Amino acid sequence: MCFGSALRHTSPVTDAISCSVPVGNLGEGRAEEIVPPMERTRWATERMAPVDLSAPDRT
């Protein structure tokens, strides 16, 4: 299983982050442990990326 999120610091979007996990390791509630840290990583990465003034609002 793969979880992914687009990095929205450019328009059009050209980058993303992902995390692949063997399905056998995806027990009850495991996705809820993976997705929030990925979202925080996406947010932090976007904040550090150079600003693309042509990108739509990234709120």
Backbone as ProteinMPNN parsed JSONL, in Angstrom:
{"seq_chain_A": "MCFGSALRHTSPVTDAISCSVPVGNLGEGRAEEIVPPMERTRWATERMAPVDLSAPDRT", "coords_chain_A": {"N_chain_A": [[0.855, -1.158, 0.0], [0.481, 2.222, -0.75], [0.944, 5.472, 0.4], [0.429, 8.798, -0.444], [1.258, 12.256, -1.137], [0.799, 15.306, -2.742], [3.192, 17.87, -3.286], [2.597, 21.14, -2.975], [3.974, 23.444, -3.876], [4.555, 24.458, -6.304], [3.091, 25.411, -9.449], [2.08, 24.043, -12.356], [1.708, 21.22, -10.097], [4.651, 19.451, -9.386], [6.039, 17.759, -7.756], [6.101, 15.229, -5.16], [5.515, 13.405, -2.081], [5.893, 10.145, -0.699], [4.948, 7.104, 0.989], [5.549, 3.798, 1.219], [4.185, 0.751, 2.304], [4.362, -2.631, 3.266], [1.486, -4.608, 2.748], [0.962, -6.598, 4.606], [1.972, -5.509, 6.912], [0.218, -3.593, 7.596], [-1.698, -3.198, 9.924], [-4.619, -2.876, 12.048], [-5.5, 0.473, 12.405], [-3.028, 1.386, 11.555], [-2.696, 3.011, 9.27], [-3.628, 5.428, 10.236], [-1.523, 6.106, 11.813], [0.44, 6.675, 10.013], [-0.354, 8.589, 8.057], [-0.861, 11.266, 9.297], [1.857, 12.125, 10.152], [3.023, 12.22, 7.603], [1.552, 14.27, 6.407], [2.356, 16.418, 8.013], [5.04, 16.48, 7.285], [4.776, 17.09, 4.572], [3.661, 19.659, 4.784], [5.763, 21.04, 6.126], [7.822, 20.777, 4.256], [6.769, 22.163, 2.06], [6.721, 24.706, 3.196], [9.444, 25.265, 3.373], [10.261, 25.301, 0.776], [11.212, 27.07, -2.226], [9.339, 30.0, -3.001], [6.705, 29.977, -5.291], [5.347, 32.268, -7.159], [3.356, 32.047, -9.027], [1.782, 30.01, -8.213], [-1.352, 28.745, -6.979], [-3.218, 29.896, -4.083], [-2.014, 28.437, -1.098], [-3.241, 27.636, 1.343]], "CA_chain_A": [[0.0, 0.0, 0.0], [1.265, 3.452, -0.831], [0.294, 6.717, 0.794], [1.152, 9.87, -1.105], [0.741, 13.611, -1.026], [1.444, 16.249, -3.651], [3.793, 19.076, -2.724], [1.905, 22.192, -3.727], [4.753, 24.686, -3.892], [4.647, 24.912, -7.691], [1.882, 25.245, -10.238], [1.422, 22.843, -11.852], [2.44, 20.402, -9.126], [5.667, 18.601, -10.026], [6.707, 16.929, -6.756], [5.25, 14.573, -4.173], [6.174, 12.502, -1.147], [5.101, 8.936, -0.529], [5.405, 6.098, 1.942], [5.032, 2.48, 0.86], [4.19, -0.182, 3.428], [3.817, -3.94, 2.905], [0.118, -4.773, 3.221], [1.009, -7.44, 5.789], [2.336, -4.684, 8.072], [-0.813, -2.571, 7.785], [-2.717, -3.661, 10.852], [-5.664, -1.947, 12.488], [-5.057, 1.792, 12.836], [-1.678, 1.734, 11.083], [-2.782, 4.156, 8.349], [-3.786, 6.629, 11.055], [-0.203, 6.438, 12.349], [1.314, 7.046, 8.897], [-0.816, 9.761, 7.303], [-0.594, 12.577, 9.925], [3.255, 12.573, 10.014], [3.279, 12.572, 6.201], [0.971, 15.586, 6.178], [3.247, 17.397, 8.653], [6.241, 16.548, 6.444], [4.383, 17.833, 3.37], [3.523, 21.062, 5.161], [7.087, 21.589, 6.423], [8.564, 20.834, 2.993], [6.222, 23.28, 1.291], [7.133, 25.957, 3.845], [10.874, 25.482, 3.119], [10.502, 25.359, -0.664], [11.153, 28.421, -2.801], [7.979, 30.437, -3.294], [6.318, 30.099, -6.696], [4.291, 33.28, -7.139], [2.278, 31.685, -9.941], [0.992, 28.944, -7.602], [-2.566, 29.216, -6.301], [-3.132, 29.99, -2.613], [-1.731, 27.129, -0.499], [-3.647, 27.662, 2.742]], "C_chain_A": [[0.901, 1.219, 0.0], [0.39, 4.631, -0.435], [1.096, 7.837, 0.15], [0.472, 11.207, -0.935], [1.527, 14.516, -1.962], [2.026, 17.415, -2.871], [3.313, 20.238, -3.586], [2.662, 23.504, -3.756], [4.994, 25.196, -5.302], [3.302, 24.703, -8.369], [2.288, 25.169, -11.702], [2.328, 22.081, -10.872], [3.403, 19.486, -9.865], [6.323, 17.625, -9.056], [5.692, 16.325, -5.795], [6.12, 13.8, -3.193], [5.282, 11.269, -1.035], [5.751, 8.019, 0.494], [4.747, 4.784, 1.551], [5.224, 1.524, 2.028], [3.667, -1.526, 2.939], [2.423, -4.123, 3.523], [0.079, -5.626, 4.488], [1.358, -6.68, 7.057], [1.292, -3.607, 8.375], [-1.936, -3.123, 8.646], [-3.718, -2.566, 11.159], [-5.057, -0.629, 12.967], [-3.7, 2.231, 12.318], [-1.699, 2.938, 10.142], [-2.904, 5.46, 9.128], [-2.483, 7.032, 11.725], [0.734, 6.972, 11.265], [0.919, 8.386, 8.286], [-0.535, 11.089, 8.011], [0.879, 13.013, 9.872], [3.614, 12.928, 8.571], [2.73, 13.959, 5.885], [1.829, 16.678, 6.824], [4.523, 17.578, 7.837], [5.95, 17.33, 5.173], [4.328, 19.321, 3.687], [4.888, 21.71, 5.387], [7.91, 21.737, 5.145], [8.078, 21.997, 2.143], [6.667, 24.622, 1.877], [8.595, 26.289, 3.564], [11.185, 25.679, 1.647], [10.504, 26.812, -1.138], [9.715, 28.769, -3.17], [7.787, 30.557, -4.792], [5.131, 31.05, -6.729], [3.156, 32.969, -8.093], [1.385, 30.594, -9.355], [-0.256, 29.519, -6.95], [-2.335, 29.23, -4.784], [-2.99, 28.608, -2.014], [-2.134, 27.08, 0.964], [-4.118, 26.338, 3.232]], "O_chain_A": [[1.941, 1.248, 0.658], [-0.75, 4.761, -0.88], [2.326, 7.819, 0.197], [-0.718, 11.29, -0.633], [2.758, 14.5, -1.976], [1.423, 17.891, -1.909], [3.598, 20.299, -4.782], [2.053, 24.57, -3.668], [5.582, 26.263, -5.478], [2.479, 23.91, -7.911], [2.798, 26.151, -12.242], [3.542, 22.282, -10.835], [3.034, 18.83, -10.839], [7.083, 16.755, -9.479], [4.581, 16.831, -5.634], [7.304, 13.569, -3.438], [4.072, 11.342, -1.248], [6.933, 8.144, 0.816], [3.521, 4.674, 1.554], [6.281, 1.49, 2.658], [2.638, -1.574, 2.266], [2.221, -3.818, 4.699], [-0.761, -5.393, 5.357], [1.074, -7.148, 8.159], [1.462, -2.808, 9.297], [-3.002, -3.474, 8.139], [-3.663, -1.473, 10.598], [-4.193, -0.626, 13.844], [-3.26, 3.342, 12.614], [-0.814, 3.791, 10.21], [-2.346, 6.482, 8.725], [-2.342, 8.174, 12.162], [1.715, 7.648, 11.574], [1.781, 9.227, 8.029], [-0.001, 11.992, 7.365], [1.141, 14.178, 9.572], [4.416, 13.831, 8.337], [3.371, 14.736, 5.177], [2.008, 17.747, 6.241], [5.03, 18.693, 7.71], [6.769, 18.14, 4.737], [4.878, 20.142, 2.954], [5.142, 22.808, 4.893], [8.621, 22.729, 4.98], [8.882, 22.732, 1.57], [6.957, 25.562, 1.136], [8.961, 27.463, 3.52], [12.259, 26.172, 1.301], [9.875, 27.675, -0.525], [8.962, 27.901, -3.61], [8.604, 31.164, -5.485], [4.022, 30.665, -6.36], [2.088, 33.57, -7.986], [0.342, 30.279, -9.929], [-0.237, 30.635, -6.43], [-1.374, 28.647, -4.283], [-3.743, 27.698, -2.363], [-1.396, 26.509, 1.767], [-4.493, 26.209, 4.397]]}, "name": "protein", "num_of_chains": 1, "seq": "MCFGSALRHTSPVTDAISCSVPVGNLGEGRAEEIVPPMERTRWATERMAPVDLSAPDRT"}
